[in-house]
Tab-separated table of C-alpha atoms and ligand atoms in Angstrom:
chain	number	residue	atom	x	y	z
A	1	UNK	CA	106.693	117.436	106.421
A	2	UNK	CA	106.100	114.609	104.467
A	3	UNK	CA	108.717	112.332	106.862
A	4	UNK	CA	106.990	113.528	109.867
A	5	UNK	CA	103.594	112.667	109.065
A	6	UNK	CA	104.739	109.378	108.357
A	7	UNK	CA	106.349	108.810	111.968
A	8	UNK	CA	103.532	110.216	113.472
A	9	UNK	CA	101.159	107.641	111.848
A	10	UNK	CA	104.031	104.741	112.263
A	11	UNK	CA	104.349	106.313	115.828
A	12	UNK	CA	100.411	105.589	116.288
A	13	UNK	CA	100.416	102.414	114.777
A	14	UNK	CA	103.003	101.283	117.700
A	15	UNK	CA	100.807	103.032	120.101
A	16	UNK	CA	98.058	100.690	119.347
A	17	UNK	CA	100.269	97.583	119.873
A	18	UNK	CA	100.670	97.284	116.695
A	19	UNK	CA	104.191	95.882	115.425
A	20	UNK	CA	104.018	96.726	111.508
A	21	UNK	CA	108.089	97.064	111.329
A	22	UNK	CA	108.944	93.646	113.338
A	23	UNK	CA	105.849	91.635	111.113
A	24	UNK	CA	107.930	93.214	107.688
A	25	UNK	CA	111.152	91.941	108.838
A	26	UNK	CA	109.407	88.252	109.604
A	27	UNK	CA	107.845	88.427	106.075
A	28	UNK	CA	110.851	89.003	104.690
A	29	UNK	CA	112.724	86.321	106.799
A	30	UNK	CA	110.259	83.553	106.049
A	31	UNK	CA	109.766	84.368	102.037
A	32	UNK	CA	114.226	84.169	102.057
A	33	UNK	CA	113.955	80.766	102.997
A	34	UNK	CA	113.534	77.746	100.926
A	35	UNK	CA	110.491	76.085	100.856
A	36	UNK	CA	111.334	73.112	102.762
A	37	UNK	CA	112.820	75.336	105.658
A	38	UNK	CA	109.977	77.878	105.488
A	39	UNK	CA	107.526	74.566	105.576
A	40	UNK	CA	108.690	73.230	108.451
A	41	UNK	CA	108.273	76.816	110.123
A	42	UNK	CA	104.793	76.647	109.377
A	43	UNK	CA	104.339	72.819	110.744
A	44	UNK	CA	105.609	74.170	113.951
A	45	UNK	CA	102.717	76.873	113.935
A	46	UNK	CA	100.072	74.827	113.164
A	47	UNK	CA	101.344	72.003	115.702
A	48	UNK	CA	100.813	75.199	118.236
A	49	UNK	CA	97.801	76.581	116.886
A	50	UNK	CA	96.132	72.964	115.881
A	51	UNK	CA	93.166	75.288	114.274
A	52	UNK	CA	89.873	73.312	113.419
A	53	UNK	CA	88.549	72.684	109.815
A	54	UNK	CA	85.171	72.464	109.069
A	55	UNK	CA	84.668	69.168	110.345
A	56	UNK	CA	86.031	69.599	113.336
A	57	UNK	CA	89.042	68.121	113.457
A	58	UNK	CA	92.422	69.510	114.896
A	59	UNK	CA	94.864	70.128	111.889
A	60	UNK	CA	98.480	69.654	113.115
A	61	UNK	CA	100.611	69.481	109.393
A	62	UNK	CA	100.615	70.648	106.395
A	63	UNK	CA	100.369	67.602	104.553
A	64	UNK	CA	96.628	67.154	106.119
A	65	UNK	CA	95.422	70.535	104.415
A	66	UNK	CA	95.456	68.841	100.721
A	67	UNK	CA	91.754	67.242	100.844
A	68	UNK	CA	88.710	67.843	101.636
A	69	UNK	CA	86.746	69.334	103.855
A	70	UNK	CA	87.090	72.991	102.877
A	71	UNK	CA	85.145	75.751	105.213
A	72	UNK	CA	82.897	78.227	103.272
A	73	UNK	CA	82.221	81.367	104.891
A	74	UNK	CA	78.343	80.794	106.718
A	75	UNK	CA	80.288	77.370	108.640
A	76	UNK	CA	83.004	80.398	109.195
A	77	UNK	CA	80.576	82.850	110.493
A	78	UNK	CA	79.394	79.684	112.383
A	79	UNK	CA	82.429	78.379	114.062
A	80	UNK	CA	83.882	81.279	114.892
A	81	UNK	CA	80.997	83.713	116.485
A	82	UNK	CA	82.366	83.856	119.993
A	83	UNK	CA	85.522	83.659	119.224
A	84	UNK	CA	88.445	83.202	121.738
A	85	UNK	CA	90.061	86.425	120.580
A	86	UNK	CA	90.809	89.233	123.221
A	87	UNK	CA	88.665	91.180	120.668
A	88	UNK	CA	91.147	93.909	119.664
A	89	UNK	CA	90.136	94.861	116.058
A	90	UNK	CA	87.375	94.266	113.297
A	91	UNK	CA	86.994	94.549	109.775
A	92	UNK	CA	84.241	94.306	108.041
A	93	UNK	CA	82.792	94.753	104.856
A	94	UNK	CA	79.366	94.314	103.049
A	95	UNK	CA	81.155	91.520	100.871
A	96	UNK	CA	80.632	91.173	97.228
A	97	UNK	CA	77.719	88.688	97.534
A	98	UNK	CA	75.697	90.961	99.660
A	99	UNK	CA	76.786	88.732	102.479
A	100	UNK	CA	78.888	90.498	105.100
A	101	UNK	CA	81.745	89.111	106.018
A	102	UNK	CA	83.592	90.366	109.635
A	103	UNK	CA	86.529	89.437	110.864
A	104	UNK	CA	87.615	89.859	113.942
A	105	UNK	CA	91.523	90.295	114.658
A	106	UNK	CA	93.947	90.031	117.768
A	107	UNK	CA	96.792	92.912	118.103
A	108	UNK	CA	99.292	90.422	116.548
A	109	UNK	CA	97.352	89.249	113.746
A	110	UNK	CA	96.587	92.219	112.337
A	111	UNK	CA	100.082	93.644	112.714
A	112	UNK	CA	100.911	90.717	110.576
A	113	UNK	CA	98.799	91.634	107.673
A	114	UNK	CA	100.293	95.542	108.140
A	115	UNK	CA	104.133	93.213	108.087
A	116	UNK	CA	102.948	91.877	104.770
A	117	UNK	CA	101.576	95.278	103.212
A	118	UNK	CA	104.681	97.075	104.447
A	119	UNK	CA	106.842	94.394	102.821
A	120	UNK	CA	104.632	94.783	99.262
A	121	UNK	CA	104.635	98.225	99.181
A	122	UNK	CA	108.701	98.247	99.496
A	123	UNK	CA	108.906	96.872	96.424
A	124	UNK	CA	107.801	100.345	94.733
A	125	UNK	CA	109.660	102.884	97.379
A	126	UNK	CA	106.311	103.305	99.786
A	127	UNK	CA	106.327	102.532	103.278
A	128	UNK	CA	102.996	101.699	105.630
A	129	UNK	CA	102.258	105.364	107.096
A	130	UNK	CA	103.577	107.623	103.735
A	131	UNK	CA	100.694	109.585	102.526
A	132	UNK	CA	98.000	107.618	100.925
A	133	UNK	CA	95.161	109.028	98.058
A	134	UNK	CA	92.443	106.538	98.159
A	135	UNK	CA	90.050	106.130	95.609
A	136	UNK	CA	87.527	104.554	97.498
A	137	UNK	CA	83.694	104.473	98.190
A	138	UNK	CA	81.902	107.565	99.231
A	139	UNK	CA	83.667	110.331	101.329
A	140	UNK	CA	83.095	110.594	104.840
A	141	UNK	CA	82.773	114.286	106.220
A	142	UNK	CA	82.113	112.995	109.921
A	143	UNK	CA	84.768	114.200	112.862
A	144	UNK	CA	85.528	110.687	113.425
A	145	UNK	CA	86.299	109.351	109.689
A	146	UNK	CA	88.423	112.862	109.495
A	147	UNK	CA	90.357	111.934	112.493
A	148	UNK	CA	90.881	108.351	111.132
A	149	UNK	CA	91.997	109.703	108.180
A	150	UNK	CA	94.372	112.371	109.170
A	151	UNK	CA	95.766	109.331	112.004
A	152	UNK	CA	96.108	106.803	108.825
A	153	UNK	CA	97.835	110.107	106.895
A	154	UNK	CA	95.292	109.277	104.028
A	155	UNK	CA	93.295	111.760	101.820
A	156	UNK	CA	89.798	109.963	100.151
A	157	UNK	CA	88.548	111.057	96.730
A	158	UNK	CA	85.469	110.597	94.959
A	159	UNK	CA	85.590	111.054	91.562
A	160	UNK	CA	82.270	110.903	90.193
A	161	UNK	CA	81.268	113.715	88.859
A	162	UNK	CA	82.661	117.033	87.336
A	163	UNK	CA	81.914	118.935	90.786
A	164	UNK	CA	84.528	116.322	91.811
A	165	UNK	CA	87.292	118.025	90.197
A	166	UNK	CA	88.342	120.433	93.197
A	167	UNK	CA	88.516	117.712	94.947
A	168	UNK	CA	90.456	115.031	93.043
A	169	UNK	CA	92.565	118.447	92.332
A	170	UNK	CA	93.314	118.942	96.046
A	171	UNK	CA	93.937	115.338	96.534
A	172	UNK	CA	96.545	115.594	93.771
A	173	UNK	CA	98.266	118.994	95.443
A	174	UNK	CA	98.821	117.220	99.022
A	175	UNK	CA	101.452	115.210	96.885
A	176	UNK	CA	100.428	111.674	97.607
A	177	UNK	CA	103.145	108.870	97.569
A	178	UNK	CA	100.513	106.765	96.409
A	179	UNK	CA	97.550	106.182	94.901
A	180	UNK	CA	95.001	103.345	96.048
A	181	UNK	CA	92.072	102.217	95.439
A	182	UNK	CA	89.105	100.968	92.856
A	183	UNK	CA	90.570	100.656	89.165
A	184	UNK	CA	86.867	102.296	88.309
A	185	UNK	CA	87.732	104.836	90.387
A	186	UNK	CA	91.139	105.925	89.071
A	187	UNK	CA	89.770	105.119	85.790
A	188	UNK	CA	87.291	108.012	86.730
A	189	UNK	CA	90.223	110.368	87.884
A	190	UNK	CA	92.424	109.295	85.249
A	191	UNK	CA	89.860	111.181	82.327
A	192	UNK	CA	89.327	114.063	85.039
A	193	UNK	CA	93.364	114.646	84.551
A	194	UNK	CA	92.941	114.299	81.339
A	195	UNK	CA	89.941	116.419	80.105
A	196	UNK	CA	90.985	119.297	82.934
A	197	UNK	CA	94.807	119.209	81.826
A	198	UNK	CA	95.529	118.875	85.484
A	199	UNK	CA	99.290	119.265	86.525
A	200	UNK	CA	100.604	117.070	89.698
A	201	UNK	CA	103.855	115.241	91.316
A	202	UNK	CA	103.818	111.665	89.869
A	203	UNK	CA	103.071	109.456	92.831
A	204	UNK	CA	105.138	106.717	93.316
A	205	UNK	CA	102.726	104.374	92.782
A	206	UNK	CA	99.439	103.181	91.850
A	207	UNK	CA	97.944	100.301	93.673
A	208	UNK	CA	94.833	98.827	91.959
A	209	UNK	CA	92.829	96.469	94.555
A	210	UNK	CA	89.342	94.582	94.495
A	211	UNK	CA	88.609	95.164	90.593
A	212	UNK	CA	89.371	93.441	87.723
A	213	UNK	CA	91.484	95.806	85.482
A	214	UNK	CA	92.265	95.262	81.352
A	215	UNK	CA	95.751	95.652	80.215
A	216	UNK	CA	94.606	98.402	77.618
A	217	UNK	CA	93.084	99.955	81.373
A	218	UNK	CA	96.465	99.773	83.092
A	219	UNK	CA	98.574	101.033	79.963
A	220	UNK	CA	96.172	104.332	80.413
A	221	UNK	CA	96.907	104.458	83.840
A	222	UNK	CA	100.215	104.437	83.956
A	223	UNK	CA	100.282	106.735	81.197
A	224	UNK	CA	98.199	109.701	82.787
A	225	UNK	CA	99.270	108.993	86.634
A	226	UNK	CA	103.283	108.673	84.980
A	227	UNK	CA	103.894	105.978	87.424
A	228	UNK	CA	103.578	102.292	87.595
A	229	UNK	CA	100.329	100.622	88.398
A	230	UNK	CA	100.270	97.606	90.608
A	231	UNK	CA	97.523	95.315	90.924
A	232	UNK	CA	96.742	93.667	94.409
A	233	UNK	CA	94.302	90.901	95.351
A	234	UNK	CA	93.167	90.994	98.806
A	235	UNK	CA	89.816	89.946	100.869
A	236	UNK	CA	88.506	91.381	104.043
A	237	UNK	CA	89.563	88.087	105.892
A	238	UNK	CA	93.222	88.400	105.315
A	239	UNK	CA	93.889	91.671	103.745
A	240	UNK	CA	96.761	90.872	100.806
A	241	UNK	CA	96.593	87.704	99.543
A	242	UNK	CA	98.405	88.868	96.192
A	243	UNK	CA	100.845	91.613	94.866
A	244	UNK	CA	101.975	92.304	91.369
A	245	UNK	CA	105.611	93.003	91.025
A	246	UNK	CA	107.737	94.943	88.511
A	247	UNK	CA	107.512	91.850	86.248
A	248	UNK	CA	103.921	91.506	86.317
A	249	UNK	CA	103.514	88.325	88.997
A	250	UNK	CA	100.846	88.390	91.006
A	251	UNK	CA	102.662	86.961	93.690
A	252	UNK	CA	101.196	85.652	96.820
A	253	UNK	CA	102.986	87.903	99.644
A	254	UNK	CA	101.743	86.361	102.870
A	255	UNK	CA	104.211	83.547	104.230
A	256	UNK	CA	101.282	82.094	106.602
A	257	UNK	CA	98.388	81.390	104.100
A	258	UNK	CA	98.853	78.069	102.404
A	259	UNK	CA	96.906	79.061	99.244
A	260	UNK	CA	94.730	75.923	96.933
A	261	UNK	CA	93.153	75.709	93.819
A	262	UNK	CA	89.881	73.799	93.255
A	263	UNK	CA	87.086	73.910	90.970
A	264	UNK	CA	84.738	76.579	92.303
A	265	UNK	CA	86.991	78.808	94.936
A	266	UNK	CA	90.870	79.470	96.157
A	267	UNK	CA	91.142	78.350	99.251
A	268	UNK	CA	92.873	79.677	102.073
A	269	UNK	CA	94.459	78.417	105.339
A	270	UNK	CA	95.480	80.381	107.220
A	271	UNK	CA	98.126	78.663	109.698
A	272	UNK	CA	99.018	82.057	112.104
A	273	UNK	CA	95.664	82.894	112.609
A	274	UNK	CA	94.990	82.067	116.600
A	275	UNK	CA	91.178	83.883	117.253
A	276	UNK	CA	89.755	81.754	114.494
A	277	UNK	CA	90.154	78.783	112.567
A	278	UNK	CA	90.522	79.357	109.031
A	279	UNK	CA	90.997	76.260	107.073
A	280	UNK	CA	90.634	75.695	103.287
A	281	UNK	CA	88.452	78.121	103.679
A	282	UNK	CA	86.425	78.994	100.652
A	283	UNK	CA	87.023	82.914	99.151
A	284	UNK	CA	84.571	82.785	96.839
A	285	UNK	CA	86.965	83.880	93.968
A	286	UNK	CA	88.236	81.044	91.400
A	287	UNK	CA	91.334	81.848	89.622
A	288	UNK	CA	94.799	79.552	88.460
A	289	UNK	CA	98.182	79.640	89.817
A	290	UNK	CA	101.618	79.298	88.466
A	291	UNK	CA	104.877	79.481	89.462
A	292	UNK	CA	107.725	81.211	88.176
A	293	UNK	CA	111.652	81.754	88.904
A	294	UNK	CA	111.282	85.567	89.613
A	295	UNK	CA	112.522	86.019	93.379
A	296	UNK	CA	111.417	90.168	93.196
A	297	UNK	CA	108.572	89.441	95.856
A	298	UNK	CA	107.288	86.430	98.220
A	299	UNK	CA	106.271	83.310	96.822
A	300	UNK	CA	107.757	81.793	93.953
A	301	UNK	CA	103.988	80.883	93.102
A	302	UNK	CA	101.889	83.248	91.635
A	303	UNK	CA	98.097	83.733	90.553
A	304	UNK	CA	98.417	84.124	87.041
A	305	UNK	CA	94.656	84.336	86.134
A	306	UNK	CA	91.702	85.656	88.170
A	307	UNK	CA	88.338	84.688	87.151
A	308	UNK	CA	86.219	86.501	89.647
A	309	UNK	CA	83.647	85.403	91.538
A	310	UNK	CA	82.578	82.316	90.933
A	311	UNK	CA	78.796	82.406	90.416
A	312	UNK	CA	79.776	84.701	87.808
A	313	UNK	CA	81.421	82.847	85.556
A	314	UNK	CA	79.072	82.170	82.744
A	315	UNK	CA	77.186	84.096	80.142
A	316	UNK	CA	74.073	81.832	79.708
A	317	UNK	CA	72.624	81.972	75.394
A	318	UNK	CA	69.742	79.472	77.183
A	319	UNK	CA	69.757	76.990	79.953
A	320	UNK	CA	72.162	74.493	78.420
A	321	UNK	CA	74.483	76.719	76.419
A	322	UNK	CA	76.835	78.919	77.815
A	323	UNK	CA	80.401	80.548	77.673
A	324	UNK	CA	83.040	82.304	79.870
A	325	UNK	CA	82.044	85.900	80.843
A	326	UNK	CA	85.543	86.728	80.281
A	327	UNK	CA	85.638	86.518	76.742
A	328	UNK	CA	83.378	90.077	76.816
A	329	UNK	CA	86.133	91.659	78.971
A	330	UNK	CA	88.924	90.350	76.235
A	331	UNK	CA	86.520	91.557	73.618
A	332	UNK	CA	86.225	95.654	75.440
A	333	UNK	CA	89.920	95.100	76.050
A	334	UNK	CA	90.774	94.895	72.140
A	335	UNK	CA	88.376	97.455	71.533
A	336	UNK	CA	90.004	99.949	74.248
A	337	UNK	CA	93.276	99.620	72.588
A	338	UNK	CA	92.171	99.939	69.033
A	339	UNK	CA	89.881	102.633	69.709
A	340	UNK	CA	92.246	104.511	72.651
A	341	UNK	CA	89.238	104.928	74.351
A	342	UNK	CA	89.576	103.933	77.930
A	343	UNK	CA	86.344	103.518	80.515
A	344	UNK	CA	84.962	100.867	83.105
A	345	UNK	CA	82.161	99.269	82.379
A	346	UNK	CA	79.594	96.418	84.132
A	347	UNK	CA	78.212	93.301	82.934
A	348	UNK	CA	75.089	92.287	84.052
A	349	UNK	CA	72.917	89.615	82.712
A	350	UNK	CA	69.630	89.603	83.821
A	351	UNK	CA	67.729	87.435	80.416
A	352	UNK	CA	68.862	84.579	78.428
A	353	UNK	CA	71.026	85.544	75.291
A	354	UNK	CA	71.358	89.217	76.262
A	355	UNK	CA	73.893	91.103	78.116
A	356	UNK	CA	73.726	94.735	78.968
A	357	UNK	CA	76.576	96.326	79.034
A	358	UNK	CA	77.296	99.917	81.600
A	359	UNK	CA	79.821	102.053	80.635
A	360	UNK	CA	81.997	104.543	81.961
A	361	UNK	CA	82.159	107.452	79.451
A	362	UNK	CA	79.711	108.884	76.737
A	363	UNK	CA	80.761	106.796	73.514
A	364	UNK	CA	78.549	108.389	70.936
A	365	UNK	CA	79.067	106.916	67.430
A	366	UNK	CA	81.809	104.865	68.751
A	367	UNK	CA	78.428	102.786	70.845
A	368	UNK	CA	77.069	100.824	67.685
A	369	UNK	CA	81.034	99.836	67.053
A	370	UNK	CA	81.378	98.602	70.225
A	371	UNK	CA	78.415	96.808	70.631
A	372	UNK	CA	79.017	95.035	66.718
A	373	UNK	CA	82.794	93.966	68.024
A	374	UNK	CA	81.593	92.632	70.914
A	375	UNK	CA	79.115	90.546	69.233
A	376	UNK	CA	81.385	89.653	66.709
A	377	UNK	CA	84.263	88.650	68.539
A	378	UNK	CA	81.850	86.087	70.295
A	379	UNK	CA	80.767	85.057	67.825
A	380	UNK	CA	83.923	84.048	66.685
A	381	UNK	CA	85.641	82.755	69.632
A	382	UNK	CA	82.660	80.718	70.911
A	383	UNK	CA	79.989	80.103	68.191
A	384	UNK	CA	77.625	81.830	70.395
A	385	UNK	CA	75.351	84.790	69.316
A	386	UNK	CA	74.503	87.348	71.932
A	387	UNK	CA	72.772	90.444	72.124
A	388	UNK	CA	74.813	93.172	73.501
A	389	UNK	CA	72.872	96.930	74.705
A	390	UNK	CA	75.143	99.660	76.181
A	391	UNK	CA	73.939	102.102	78.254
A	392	UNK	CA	75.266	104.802	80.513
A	393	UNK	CA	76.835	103.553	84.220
A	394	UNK	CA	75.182	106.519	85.856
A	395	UNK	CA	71.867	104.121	84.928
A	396	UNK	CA	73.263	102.097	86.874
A	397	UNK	CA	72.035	101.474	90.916
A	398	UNK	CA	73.456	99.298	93.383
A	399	UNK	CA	76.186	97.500	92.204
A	400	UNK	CA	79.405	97.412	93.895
A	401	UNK	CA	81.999	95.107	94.525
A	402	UNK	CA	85.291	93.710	92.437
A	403	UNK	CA	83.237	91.928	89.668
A	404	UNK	CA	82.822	93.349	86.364
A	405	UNK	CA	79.870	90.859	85.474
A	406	UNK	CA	76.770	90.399	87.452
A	407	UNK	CA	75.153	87.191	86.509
A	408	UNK	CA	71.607	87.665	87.845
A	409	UNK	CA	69.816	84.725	85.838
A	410	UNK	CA	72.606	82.633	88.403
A	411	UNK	CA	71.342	83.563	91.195
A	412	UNK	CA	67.850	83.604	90.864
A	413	UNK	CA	67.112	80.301	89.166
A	414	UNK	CA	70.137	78.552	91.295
A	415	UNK	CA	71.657	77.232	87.867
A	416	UNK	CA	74.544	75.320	88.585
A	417	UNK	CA	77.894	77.292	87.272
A	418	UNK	CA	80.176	74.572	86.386
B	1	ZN	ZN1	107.710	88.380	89.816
């Protein structure tokens, strides 16, 4: 059953025009090469594709991607409404900054980005078309998102609630060869298991995407779901950008983005891409790259830190004294593992020297702990005193998106985050 339902979706994938097993074997071609070979395959695509960057000039070689300009996603927008493509597909998404981003994709670039999935999900014994669990967003009951989901061979769960437990339960019992999805989200399910005692196949694995997850988080995880958890980093522009593999790299998986670090955003060039130009384009995300001698998955260069969005960087004490938001994350991470109680949680900073922290489960006495260890380990690891009030998530309206801190005094007073 299970084999058939994946050749039926791999068999409407092809339908479509849409080449998911010839882009895998090109993934893997390019990523056995060394780099000087696999370089000069990509100056021979960009002398085809000469794409524009944001100044409008033609880049033709690699070696003219290193400075400036870079392209942030309004000039994007901008440059590429009307674009050449033979308009085939479109993704979209509501974007983490409130401003939508949408993409829109020929047959052959998005059968690309399915080449690179395919080739990540290898790793860990899935294919592209084996049955998928999501974990994602709100469940859609219309004909036409039950159709897509029964083409895609996908089941979507909501765990929000206790009424959700029939269905996470049912999800479970159509023995899903992976899980994927929100880390809040399987976070939510994971406790549901838990509390409920519910029985299931182990899935094969779990992929975490768009979320920040804590070690002590993915421990738990792996733990309740009996199966390794994976964390990917993708954006709505090029799907994965980043897969973690079975030594913990966050490798960088697709052989035709020419990935940069600078101060306030990775950026991205993207040297297939033929309906659009996409040049150092800006993602919005800041994070640091390494490299490494493991050769389990594409590039030998890896992002070893993310920092998230880069507007939300900073916890401010006033307007001149600040510190990195991720000390509060290390801080719940400590606590989770000390305590061995596991939940999400959302920063959001809305007044000077306060944070209010939104949390995932009901913490009773264990609240006042939480909230003195936070402020202690601050304390101590930045010389900075900060208030910290925890409330319930369900309090909680209107925030979406991968980041686990919200910096709202950012935004509204246009405070520089550097
Ligand atoms: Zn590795």
């Amino acid at each position: 059953m299970g084999k058939l339902r994946y050749l039926l979706t791999r068999m409407f994938f092809f339908s479509m025009g849409l080449r998911v097993e010839k882009w895998r074997r090109e993934v893997g071609y390019l990523w056995s090469l060394g780099i000087e070979e696999r370089n000069s395959v990509l100056e021979r695509i960009l002398q085809a594709n000469k794409p524009i960057n944001a100044e409008g000039a033609e880049v033709t070689s690699l070696s003219e991607l290193k400075g400036p300009p870079s392209l942030n996603k309004k000039q994007y927008q901008r440059l590429n409404c009307g674009a050449k493509t033979t308009a085939a597909f479109k993704r979209k998404t509501s974007g983490t900054t409130g401003e939508p981003t949408s993409v829109t994709l020929s047959r052959e670039e998005l059968s690309r980005m399915l080449g690179v999935r395919d080739y990540c999900f290898r790793q860990y014994g899935v294919r592209v078309g084996d049955r998928e669990a999501r974990f994602w967003g709100r469940p859609e009951y219309s004909f036409k998102s039950n159709l897509k989901n029964f083409v895609l061979n996908r089941k979507v769960c909501f765990p929000s609630g206790e009424q959700d437990t029939d269905s996470l339960v049912k999800t479970l019992n159509s023995a899903p060869d992976y899980l994927y999805g929100y880390a809040s989200l399987l976070l939510e399910a994971a406790a549901l298991i838990e509390k409920n005692s519910i029985s299931f196949k182990p899935p094969k694995c779990v992929i975490c995407t768009a979320e920040t997850i804590l070690p002590a988080q993915k421990e738990y995880l792996e733990r309740v779901f009996n199966a390794p958890v994976v964390e990917e980093y993708g954006a709505t522009e090029f799907d994965i950008v980043a897969f973690e593999c079975k030594e913990g790299h966050r490798h960088f998986v697709n052989p035709w983005l020419i990935i940069r670090e600078s101060e306030d955003s990775l950026l991205i060039t993207d040297v297939s891409r033929k309906s659009s130009s996409i040049v150092n384009y800006e993602l919005g995300d800041t994070g640091y790259m390494d490299s490494t001698d493991c050769g389990l998955l594409g590039d030998s260069i890896y992002l070893r830190n993310l920092t998230g969005r880069s507007v939300n960087r900073f916890v401010y004490i006033d307007s001149e004294t600040k510190f990195h938001s991720v000390n509060i994350s290390y801080a719940i991470n400590d606590f989770q593992k000390k305590e061995q109680k596991i939940f999400s949680f959302k920063i959001i900073q809305d007044e000077y020297g306060v944070v209010d922290l939104y949390v995932s489960v009901e913490l009773s006495y264990l609240k006042d702990i939480l909230k003195r260890y936070i402020e202690e380990y601050i304390k101590d690891r930045t010389g900075n005193k900060v208030v910290i009030n925890i409330f319930d998530n369900k309090q909680l309206n209107g925030y979406t998106g991968k980041s686990y801190f919200i910096q709202n005094i950012c935004m509204s007073n246009g405070a520089t985050a550097s």
